[in-house]
PDB file of C-alpha atoms in Angstrom:
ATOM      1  CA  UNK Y   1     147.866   8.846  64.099  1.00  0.00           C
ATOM      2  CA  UNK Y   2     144.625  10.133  64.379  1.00  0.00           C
ATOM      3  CA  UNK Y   3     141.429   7.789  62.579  1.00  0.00           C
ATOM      4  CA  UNK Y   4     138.141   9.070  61.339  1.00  0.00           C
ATOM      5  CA  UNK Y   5     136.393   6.298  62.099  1.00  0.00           C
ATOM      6  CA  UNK Y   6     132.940   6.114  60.269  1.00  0.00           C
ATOM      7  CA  UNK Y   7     130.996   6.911  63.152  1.00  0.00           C
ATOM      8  CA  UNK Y   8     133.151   9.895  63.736  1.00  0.00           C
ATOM      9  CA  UNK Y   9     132.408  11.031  60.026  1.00  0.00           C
ATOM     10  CA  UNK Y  10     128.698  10.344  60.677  1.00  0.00           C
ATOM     11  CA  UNK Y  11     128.454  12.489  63.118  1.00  0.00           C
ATOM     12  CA  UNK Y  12     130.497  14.978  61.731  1.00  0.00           C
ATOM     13  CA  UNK Y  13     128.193  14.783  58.746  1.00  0.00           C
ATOM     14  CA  UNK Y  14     124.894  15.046  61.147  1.00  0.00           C
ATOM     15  CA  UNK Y  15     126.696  18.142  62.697  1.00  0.00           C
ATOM     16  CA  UNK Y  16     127.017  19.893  59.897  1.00  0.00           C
ATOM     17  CA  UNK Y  17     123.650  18.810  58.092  1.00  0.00           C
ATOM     18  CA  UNK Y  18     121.457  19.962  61.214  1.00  0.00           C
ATOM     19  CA  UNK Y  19     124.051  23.220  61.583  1.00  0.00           C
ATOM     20  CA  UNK Y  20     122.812  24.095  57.935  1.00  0.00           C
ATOM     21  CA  UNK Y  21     119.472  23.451  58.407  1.00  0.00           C
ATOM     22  CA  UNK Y  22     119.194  25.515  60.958  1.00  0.00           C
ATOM     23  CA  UNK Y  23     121.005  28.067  59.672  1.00  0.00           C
ATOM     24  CA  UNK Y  24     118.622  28.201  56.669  1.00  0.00           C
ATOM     25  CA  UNK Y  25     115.599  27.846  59.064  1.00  0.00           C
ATOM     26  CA  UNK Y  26     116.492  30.823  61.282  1.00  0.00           C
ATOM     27  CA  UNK Y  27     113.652  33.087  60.979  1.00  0.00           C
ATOM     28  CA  UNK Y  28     114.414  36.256  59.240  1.00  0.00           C
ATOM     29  CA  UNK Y  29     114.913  39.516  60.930  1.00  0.00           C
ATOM     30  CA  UNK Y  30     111.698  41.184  60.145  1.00  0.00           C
ATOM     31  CA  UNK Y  31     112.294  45.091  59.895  1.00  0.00           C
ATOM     32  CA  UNK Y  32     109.430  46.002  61.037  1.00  0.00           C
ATOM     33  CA  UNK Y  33     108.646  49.860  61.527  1.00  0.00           C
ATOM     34  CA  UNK Y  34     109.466  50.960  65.140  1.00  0.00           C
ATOM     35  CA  UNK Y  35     109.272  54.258  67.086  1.00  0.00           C
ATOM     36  CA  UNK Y  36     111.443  57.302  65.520  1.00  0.00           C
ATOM     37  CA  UNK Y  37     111.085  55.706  61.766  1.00  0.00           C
ATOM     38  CA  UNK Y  38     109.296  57.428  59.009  1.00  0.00           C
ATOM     39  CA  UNK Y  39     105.694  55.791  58.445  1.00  0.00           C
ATOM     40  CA  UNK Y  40     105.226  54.180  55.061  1.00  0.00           C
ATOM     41  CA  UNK Y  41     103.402  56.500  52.957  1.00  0.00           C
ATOM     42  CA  UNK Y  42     100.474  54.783  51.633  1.00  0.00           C
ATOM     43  CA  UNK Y  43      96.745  55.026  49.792  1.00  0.00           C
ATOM     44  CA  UNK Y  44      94.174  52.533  49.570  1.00  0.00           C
ATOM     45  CA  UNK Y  45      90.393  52.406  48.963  1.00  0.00           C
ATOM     46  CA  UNK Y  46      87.976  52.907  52.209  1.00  0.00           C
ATOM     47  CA  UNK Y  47      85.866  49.825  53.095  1.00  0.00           C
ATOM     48  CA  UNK Y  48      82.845  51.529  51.362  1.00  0.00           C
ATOM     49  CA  UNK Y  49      84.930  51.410  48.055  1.00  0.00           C
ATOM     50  CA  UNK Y  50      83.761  54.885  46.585  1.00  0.00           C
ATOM     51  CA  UNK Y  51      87.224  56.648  47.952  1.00  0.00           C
ATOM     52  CA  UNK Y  52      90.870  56.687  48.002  1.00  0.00           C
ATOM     53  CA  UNK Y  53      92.457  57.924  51.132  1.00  0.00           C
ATOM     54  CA  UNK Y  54      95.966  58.258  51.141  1.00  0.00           C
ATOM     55  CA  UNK Y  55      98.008  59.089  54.571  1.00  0.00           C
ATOM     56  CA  UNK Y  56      99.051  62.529  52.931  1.00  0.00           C
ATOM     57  CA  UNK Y  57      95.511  63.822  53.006  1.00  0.00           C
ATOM     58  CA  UNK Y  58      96.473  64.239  57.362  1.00  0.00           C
ATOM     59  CA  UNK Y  59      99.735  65.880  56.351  1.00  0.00           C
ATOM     60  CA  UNK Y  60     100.672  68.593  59.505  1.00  0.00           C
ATOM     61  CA  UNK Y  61      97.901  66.282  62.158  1.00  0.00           C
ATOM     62  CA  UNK Y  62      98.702  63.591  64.348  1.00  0.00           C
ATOM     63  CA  UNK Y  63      97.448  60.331  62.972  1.00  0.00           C
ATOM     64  CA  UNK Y  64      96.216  57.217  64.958  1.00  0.00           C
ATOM     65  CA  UNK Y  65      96.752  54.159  62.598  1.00  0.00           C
ATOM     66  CA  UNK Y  66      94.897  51.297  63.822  1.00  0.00           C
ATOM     67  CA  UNK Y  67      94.769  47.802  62.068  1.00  0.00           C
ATOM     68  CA  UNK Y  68      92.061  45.823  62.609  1.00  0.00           C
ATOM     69  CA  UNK Y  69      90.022  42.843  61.755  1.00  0.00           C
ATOM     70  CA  UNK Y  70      86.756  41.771  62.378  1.00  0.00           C
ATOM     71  CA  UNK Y  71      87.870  38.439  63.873  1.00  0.00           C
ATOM     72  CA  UNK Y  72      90.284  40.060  66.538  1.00  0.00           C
ATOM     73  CA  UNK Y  73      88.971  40.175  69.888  1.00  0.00           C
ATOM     74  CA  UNK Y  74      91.195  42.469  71.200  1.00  0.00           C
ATOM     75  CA  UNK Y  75      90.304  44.797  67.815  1.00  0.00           C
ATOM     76  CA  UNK Y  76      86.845  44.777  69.021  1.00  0.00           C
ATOM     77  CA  UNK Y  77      87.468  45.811  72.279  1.00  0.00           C
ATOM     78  CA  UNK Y  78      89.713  48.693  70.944  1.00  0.00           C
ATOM     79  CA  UNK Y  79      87.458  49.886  68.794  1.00  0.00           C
ATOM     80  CA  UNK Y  80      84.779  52.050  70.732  1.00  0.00           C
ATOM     81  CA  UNK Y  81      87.570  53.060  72.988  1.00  0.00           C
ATOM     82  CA  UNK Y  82      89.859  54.471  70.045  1.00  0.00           C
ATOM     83  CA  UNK Y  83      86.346  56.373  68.748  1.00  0.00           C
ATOM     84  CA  UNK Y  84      86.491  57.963  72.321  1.00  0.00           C
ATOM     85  CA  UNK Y  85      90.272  58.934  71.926  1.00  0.00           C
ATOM     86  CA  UNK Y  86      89.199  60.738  68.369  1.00  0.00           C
ATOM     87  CA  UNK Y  87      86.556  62.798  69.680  1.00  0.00           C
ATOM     88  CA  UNK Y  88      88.421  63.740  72.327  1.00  0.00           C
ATOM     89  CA  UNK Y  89      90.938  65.892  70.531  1.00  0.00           C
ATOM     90  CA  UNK Y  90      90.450  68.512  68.367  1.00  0.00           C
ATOM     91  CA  UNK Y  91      89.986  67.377  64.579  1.00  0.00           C
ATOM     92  CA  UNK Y  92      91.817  69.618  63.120  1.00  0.00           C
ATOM     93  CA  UNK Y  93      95.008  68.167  64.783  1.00  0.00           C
ATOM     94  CA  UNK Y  94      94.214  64.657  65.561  1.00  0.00           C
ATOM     95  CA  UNK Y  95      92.840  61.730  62.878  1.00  0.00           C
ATOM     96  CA  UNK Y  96      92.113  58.024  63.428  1.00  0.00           C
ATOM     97  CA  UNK Y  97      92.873  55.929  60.679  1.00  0.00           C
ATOM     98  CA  UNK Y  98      91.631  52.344  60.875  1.00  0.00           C
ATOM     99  CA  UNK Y  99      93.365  49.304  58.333  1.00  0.00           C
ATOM    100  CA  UNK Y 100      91.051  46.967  57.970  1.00  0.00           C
ATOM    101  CA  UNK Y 101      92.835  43.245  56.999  1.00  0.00           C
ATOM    102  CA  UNK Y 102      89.381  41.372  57.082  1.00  0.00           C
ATOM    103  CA  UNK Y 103      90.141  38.931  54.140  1.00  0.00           C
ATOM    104  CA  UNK Y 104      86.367  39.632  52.816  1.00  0.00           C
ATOM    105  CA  UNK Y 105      85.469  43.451  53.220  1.00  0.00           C
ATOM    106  CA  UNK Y 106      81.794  42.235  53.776  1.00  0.00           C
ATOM    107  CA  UNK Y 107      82.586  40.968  57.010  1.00  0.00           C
ATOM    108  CA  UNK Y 108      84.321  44.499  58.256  1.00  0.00           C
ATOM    109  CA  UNK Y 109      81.127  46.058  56.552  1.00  0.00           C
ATOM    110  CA  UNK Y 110      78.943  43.885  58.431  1.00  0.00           C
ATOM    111  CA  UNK Y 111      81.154  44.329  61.301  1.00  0.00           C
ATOM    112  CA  UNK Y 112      80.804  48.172  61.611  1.00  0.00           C
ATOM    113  CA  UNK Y 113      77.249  48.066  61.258  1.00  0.00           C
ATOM    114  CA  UNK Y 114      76.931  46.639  64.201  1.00  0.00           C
ATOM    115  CA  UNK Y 115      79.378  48.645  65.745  1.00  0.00           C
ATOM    116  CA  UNK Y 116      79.839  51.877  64.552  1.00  0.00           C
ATOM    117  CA  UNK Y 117      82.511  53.979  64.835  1.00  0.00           C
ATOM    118  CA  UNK Y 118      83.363  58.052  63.092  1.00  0.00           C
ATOM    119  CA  UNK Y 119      87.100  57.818  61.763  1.00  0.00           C
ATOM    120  CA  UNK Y 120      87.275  56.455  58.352  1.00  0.00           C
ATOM    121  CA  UNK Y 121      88.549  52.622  57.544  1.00  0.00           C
ATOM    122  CA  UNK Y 122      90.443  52.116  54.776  1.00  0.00           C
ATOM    123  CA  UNK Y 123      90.312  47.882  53.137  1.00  0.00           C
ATOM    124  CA  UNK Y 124      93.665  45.878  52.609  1.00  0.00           C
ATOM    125  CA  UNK Y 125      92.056  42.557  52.332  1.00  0.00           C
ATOM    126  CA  UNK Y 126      95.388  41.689  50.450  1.00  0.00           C
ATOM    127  CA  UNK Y 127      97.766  42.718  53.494  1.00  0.00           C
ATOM    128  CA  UNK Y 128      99.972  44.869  51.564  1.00  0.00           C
ATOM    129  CA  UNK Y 129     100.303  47.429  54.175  1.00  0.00           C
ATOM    130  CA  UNK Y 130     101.053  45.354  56.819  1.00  0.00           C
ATOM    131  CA  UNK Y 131     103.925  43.656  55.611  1.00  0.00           C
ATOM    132  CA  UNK Y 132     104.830  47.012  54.967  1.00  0.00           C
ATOM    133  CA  UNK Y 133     104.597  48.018  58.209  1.00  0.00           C
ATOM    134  CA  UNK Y 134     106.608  44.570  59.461  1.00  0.00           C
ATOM    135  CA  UNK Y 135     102.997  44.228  61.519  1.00  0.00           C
ATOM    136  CA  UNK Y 136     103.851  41.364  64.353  1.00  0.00           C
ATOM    137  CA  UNK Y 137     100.563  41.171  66.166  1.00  0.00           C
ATOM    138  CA  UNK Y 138      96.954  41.907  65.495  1.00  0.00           C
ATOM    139  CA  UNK Y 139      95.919  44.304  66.608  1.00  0.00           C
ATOM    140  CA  UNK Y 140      98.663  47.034  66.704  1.00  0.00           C
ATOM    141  CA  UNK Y 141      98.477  51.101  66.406  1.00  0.00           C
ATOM    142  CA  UNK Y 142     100.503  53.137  65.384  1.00  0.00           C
ATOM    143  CA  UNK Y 143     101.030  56.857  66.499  1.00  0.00           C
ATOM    144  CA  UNK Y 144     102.315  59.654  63.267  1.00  0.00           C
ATOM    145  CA  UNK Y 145     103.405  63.060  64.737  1.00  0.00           C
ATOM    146  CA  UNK Y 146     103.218  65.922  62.638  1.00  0.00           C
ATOM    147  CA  UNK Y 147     106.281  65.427  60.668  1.00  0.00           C
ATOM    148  CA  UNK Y 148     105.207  61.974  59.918  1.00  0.00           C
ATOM    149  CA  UNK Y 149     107.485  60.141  62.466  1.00  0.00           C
ATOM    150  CA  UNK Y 150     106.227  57.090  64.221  1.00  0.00           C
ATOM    151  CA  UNK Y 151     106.576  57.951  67.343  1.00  0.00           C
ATOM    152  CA  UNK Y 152     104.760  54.919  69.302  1.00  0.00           C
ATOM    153  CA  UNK Y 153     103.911  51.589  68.267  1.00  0.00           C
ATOM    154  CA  UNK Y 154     101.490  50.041  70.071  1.00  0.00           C
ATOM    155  CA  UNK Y 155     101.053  45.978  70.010  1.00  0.00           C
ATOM    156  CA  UNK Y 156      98.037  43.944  70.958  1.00  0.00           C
ATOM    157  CA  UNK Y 157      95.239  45.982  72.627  1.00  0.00           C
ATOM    158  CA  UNK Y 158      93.606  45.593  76.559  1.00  0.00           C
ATOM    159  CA  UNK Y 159      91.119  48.258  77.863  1.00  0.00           C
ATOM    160  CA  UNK Y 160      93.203  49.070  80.411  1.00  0.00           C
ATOM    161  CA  UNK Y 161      95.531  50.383  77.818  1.00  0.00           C
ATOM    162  CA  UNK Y 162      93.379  52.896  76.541  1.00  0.00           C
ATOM    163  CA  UNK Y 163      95.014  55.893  79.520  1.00  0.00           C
ATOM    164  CA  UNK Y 164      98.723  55.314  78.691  1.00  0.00           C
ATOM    165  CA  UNK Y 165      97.371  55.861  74.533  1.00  0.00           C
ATOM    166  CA  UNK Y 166      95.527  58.835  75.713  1.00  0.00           C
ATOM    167  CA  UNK Y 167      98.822  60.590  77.524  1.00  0.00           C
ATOM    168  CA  UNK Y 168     101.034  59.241  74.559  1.00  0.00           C
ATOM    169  CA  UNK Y 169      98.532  61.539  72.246  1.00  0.00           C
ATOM    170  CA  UNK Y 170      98.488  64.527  74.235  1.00  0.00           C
ATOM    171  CA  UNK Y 171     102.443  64.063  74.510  1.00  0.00           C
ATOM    172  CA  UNK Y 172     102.720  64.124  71.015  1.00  0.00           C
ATOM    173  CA  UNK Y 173     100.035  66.852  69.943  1.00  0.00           C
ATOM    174  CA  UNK Y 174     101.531  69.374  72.982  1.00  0.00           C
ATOM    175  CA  UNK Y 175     104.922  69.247  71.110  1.00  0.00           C
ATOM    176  CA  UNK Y 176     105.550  71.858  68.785  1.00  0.00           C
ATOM    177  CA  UNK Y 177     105.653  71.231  65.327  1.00  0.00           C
ATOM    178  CA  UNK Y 178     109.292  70.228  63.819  1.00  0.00           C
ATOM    179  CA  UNK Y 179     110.087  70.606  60.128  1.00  0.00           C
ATOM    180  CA  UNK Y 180     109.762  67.375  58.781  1.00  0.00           C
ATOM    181  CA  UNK Y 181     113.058  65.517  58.019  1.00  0.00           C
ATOM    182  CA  UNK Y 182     113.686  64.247  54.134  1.00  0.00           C
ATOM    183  CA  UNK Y 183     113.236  61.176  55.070  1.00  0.00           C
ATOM    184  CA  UNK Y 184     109.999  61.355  56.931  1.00  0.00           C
ATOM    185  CA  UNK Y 185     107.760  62.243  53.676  1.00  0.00           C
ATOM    186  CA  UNK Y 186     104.546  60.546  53.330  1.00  0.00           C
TER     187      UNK Y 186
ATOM    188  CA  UNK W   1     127.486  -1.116  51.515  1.00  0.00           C
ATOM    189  CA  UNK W   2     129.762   0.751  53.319  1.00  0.00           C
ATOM    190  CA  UNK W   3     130.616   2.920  50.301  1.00  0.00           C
ATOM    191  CA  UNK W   4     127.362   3.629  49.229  1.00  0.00           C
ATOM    192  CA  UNK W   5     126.424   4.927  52.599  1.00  0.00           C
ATOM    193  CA  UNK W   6     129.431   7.102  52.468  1.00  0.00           C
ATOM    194  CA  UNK W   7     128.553   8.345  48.608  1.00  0.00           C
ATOM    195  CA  UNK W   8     124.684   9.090  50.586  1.00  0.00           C
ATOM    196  CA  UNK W   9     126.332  11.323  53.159  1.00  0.00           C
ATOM    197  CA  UNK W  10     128.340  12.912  50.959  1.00  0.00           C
ATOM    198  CA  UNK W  11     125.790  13.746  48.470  1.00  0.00           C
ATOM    199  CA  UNK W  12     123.218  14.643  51.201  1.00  0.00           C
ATOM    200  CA  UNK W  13     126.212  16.781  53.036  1.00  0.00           C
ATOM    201  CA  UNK W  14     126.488  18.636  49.465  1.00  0.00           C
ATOM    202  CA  UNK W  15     123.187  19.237  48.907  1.00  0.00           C
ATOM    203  CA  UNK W  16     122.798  20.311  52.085  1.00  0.00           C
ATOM    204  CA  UNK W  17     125.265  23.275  51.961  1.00  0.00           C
ATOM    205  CA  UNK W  18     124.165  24.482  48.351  1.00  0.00           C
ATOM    206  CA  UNK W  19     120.522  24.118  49.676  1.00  0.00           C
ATOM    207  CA  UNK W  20     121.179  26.017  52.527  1.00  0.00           C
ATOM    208  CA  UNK W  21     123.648  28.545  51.596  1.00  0.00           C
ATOM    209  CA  UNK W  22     120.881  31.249  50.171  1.00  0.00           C
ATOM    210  CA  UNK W  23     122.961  31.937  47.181  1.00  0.00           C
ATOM    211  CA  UNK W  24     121.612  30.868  44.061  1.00  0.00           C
ATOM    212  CA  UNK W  25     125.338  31.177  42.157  1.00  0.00           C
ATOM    213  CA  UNK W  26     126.451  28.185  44.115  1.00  0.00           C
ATOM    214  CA  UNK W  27     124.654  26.052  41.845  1.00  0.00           C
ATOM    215  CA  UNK W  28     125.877  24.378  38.945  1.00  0.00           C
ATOM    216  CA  UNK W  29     124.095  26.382  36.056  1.00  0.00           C
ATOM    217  CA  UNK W  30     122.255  22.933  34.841  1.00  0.00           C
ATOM    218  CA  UNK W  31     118.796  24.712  34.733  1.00  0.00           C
ATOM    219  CA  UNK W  32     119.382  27.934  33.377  1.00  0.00           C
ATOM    220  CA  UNK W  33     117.289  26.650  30.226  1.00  0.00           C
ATOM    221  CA  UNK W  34     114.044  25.834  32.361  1.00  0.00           C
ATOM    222  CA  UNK W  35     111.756  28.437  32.939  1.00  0.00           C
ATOM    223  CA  UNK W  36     111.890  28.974  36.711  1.00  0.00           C
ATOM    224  CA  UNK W  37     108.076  29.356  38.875  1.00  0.00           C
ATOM    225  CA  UNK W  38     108.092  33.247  39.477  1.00  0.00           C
ATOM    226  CA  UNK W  39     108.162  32.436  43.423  1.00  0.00           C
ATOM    227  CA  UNK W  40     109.788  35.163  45.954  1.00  0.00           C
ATOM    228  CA  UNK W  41     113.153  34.151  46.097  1.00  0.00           C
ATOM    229  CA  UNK W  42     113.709  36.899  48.144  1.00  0.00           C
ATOM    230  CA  UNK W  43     112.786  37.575  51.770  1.00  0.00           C
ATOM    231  CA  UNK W  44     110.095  39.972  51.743  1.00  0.00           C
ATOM    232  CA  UNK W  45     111.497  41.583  54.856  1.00  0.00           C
ATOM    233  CA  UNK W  46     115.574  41.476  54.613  1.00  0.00           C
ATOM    234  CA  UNK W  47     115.304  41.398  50.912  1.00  0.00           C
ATOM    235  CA  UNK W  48     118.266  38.990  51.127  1.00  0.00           C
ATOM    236  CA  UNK W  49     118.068  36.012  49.077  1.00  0.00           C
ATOM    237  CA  UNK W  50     116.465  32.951  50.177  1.00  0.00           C
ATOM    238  CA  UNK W  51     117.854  29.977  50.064  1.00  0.00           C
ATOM    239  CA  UNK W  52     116.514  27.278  48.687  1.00  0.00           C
ATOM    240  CA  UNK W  53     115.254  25.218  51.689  1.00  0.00           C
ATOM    241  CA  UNK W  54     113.561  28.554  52.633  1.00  0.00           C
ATOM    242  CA  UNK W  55     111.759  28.202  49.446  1.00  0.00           C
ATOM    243  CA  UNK W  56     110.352  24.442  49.623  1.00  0.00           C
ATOM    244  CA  UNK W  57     109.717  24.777  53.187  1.00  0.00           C
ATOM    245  CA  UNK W  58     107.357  28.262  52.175  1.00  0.00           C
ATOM    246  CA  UNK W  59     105.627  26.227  49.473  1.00  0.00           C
ATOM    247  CA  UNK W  60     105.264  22.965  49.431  1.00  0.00           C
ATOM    248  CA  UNK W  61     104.462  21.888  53.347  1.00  0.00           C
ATOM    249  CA  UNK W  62     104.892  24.451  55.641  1.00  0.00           C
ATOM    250  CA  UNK W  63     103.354  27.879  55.444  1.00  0.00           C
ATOM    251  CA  UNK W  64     103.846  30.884  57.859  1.00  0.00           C
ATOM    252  CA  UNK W  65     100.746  32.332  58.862  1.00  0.00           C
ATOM    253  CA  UNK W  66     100.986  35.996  59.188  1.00  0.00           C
ATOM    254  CA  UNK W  67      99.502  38.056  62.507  1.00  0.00           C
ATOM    255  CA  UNK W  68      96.546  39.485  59.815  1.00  0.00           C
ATOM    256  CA  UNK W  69      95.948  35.933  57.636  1.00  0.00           C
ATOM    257  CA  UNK W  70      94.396  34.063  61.111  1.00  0.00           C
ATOM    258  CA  UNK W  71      90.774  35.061  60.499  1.00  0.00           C
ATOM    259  CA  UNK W  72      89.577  31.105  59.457  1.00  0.00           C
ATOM    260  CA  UNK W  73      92.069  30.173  62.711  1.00  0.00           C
ATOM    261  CA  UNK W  74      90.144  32.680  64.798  1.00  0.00           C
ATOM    262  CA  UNK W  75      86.785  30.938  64.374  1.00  0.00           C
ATOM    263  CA  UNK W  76      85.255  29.213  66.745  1.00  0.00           C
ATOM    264  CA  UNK W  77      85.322  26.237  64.958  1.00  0.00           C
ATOM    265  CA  UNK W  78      89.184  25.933  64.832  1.00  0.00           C
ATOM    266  CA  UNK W  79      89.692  26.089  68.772  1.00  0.00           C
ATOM    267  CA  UNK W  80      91.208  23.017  70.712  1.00  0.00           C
ATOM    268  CA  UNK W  81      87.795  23.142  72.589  1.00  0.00           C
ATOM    269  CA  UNK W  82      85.136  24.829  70.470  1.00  0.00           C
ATOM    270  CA  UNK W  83      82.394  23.655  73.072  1.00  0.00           C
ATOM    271  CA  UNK W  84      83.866  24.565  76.441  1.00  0.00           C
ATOM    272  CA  UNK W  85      80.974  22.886  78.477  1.00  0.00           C
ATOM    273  CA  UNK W  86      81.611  19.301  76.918  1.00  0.00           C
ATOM    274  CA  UNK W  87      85.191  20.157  76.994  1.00  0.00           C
ATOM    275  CA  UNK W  88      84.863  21.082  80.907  1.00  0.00           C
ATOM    276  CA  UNK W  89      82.802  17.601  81.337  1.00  0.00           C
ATOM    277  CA  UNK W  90      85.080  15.238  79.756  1.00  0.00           C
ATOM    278  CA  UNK W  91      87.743  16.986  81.605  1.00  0.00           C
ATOM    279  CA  UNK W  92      86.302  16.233  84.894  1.00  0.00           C
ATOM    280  CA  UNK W  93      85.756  12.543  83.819  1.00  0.00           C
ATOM    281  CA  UNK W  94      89.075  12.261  83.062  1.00  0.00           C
ATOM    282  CA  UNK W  95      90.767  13.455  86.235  1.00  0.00           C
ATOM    283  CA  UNK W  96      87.822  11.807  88.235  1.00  0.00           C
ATOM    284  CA  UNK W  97      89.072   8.580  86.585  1.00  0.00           C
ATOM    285  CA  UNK W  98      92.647   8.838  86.747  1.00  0.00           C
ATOM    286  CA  UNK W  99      91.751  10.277  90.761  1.00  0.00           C
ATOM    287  CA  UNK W 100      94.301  13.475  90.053  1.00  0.00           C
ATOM    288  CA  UNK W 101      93.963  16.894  90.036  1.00  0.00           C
ATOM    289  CA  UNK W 102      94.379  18.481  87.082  1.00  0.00           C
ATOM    290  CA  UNK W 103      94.553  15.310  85.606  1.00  0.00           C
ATOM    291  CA  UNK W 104      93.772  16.160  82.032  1.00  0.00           C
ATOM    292  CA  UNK W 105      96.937  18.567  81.838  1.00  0.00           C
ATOM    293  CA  UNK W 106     100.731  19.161  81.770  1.00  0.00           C
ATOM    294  CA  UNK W 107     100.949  20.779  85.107  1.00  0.00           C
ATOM    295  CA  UNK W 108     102.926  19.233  87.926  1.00  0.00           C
ATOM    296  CA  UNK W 109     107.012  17.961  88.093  1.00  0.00           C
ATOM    297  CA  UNK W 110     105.953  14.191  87.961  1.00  0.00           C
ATOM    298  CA  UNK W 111     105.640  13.688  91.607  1.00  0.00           C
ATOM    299  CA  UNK W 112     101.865  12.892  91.647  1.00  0.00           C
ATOM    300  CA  UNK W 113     101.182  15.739  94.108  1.00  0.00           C
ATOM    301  CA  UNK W 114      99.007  17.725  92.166  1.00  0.00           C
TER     302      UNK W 114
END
């Protein structure tokens, strides 16, 4: 005959207890939004305040989303490179959009001052549009083809990265332009 | 004593799986009179329900920082070392002390040849 003895049931018990726990501590499955997905369609006020840009005002272009803060280091280093990239392609078919997540706008004001840059930043000192974007890392870009498909996602940011962005755009503005899928509005 | 400790298990075993099921119609429906806080019960990601040790771990001690919320852990301030040169100093006083190399860190298998 088989006995639970009570050190059998306590560990039983401990078993299951730590089993739930971590269970109910497993980190959620962020869905974040990867290559191939739709982008989120969004609008929100540019750091200035005196506009609303949404993303549909770059309907038919390529957009460059880039979020940023003015504590990232990385950010900082992306920055001038990025206002490179958008004056290296036409305008008409290419657009930088910067996010900026500085908790006080002031400081991404006082920020660009200093370093000043021609593609338009839009505030989200709430973080709305990161969470909707699932955004893992700071920084990270996103690249919108014409039918407003992400088509590269970009995490984190080193100099050295700027090339492989650069061929990535070209890629993406030297294919033709596909009808865009019901899915992929914005 | 023994019985009581047994009655503890079982209770915490209970509360355990109803706390960490995720499914709020597990519960005995002795609250449905209280007016409940208007916290995100449900994960803003998987929009599956959280479960309740989800929810008191989120807001009473333990709070995720998100990638874009680390701006005050970013400053300078907040580092493990915000004044590198001390930091260097006391670093070589410590290893010159202890006569090891890198004394001050982790490095090394616990042989004492580093």
């Amino acid at each position: 005959m088989c006995r639970i003895t009570p050190s059998v049931r306590a560990s039983a018990v401990a078993l299951v207890v730590s089993a739930t726990l971590a269970l109910a501590l497993a980190p959620a499955r962020a869905l974040a939004v990867d290559a191939g997905q739709p982008v989120p369609s969004f609008s929100a006020r540019t750091l200035d305040g005196d506009a609303t840009l949404a993303l549909s005002n770059y309907r038919g272009k390529v957009v460059y989303i880039d979020f940023w803060a003015s504590w990232c280091g990385p950010c900082q280093t992306a920055m001038p490179l990025i206002e490179q990239l958008s004056k290296e392609f036409p305008a008409d078919q290419f657009q930088v959009l910067a996010v900026n997540l500085d908790d006080k706008p002031e400081k991404a004001k006082a920020f660009l001052a200093a370093h000043k840059v021609s593609y338009p930043s839009v505030s989200d000192p709430q973080g709305n549009l990161p969470k909707s974007f699932g955004l893992k890392t700071m920084p990270t870009s996103y690249l919108i083809d014409r039918a407003g498909v992400v088509r590269y996602v970009h995490p984190g940011f080193r100099a050295s990265d700027i090339d492989d962005l650069r061929k990535k755009i070209r890629e993406v503005l030297n294919q033709a332009t596909l009808p865009a899928s019901p899915e992929a509005k914005r | 004593m023994r019985r009581v400790g047994a009655l503890a298990r079982t209770a915490l075993l209970v509360l355990a799986a109803f706390g960490s099921t995720g499914c709020a119609s597990l519960w005995p429906d002795w609250f449905s009179d209280l007016e409940m806080p208007d916290w995100p019960a449900f994960d803003e990601y998987t929009e599956s329900p959280k479960s309740y040790v989800e929810i008191a771990l989120e807001h009473d001690f333990l709070v995720r920082v998100k990638p874009w919320e680390r701006s005050v852990l970013a400053r300078r301030d907040m580092s493990w070392d915000p004044d590198e040169l001390e930091a260097a100093r006391r670093n070589h006083t410590f290893f010159s002390k202890e006569a090891s190399m890198p004394g001050g860190s982790a490095g090394g298998g616990g042989c004492g040849c580093n």
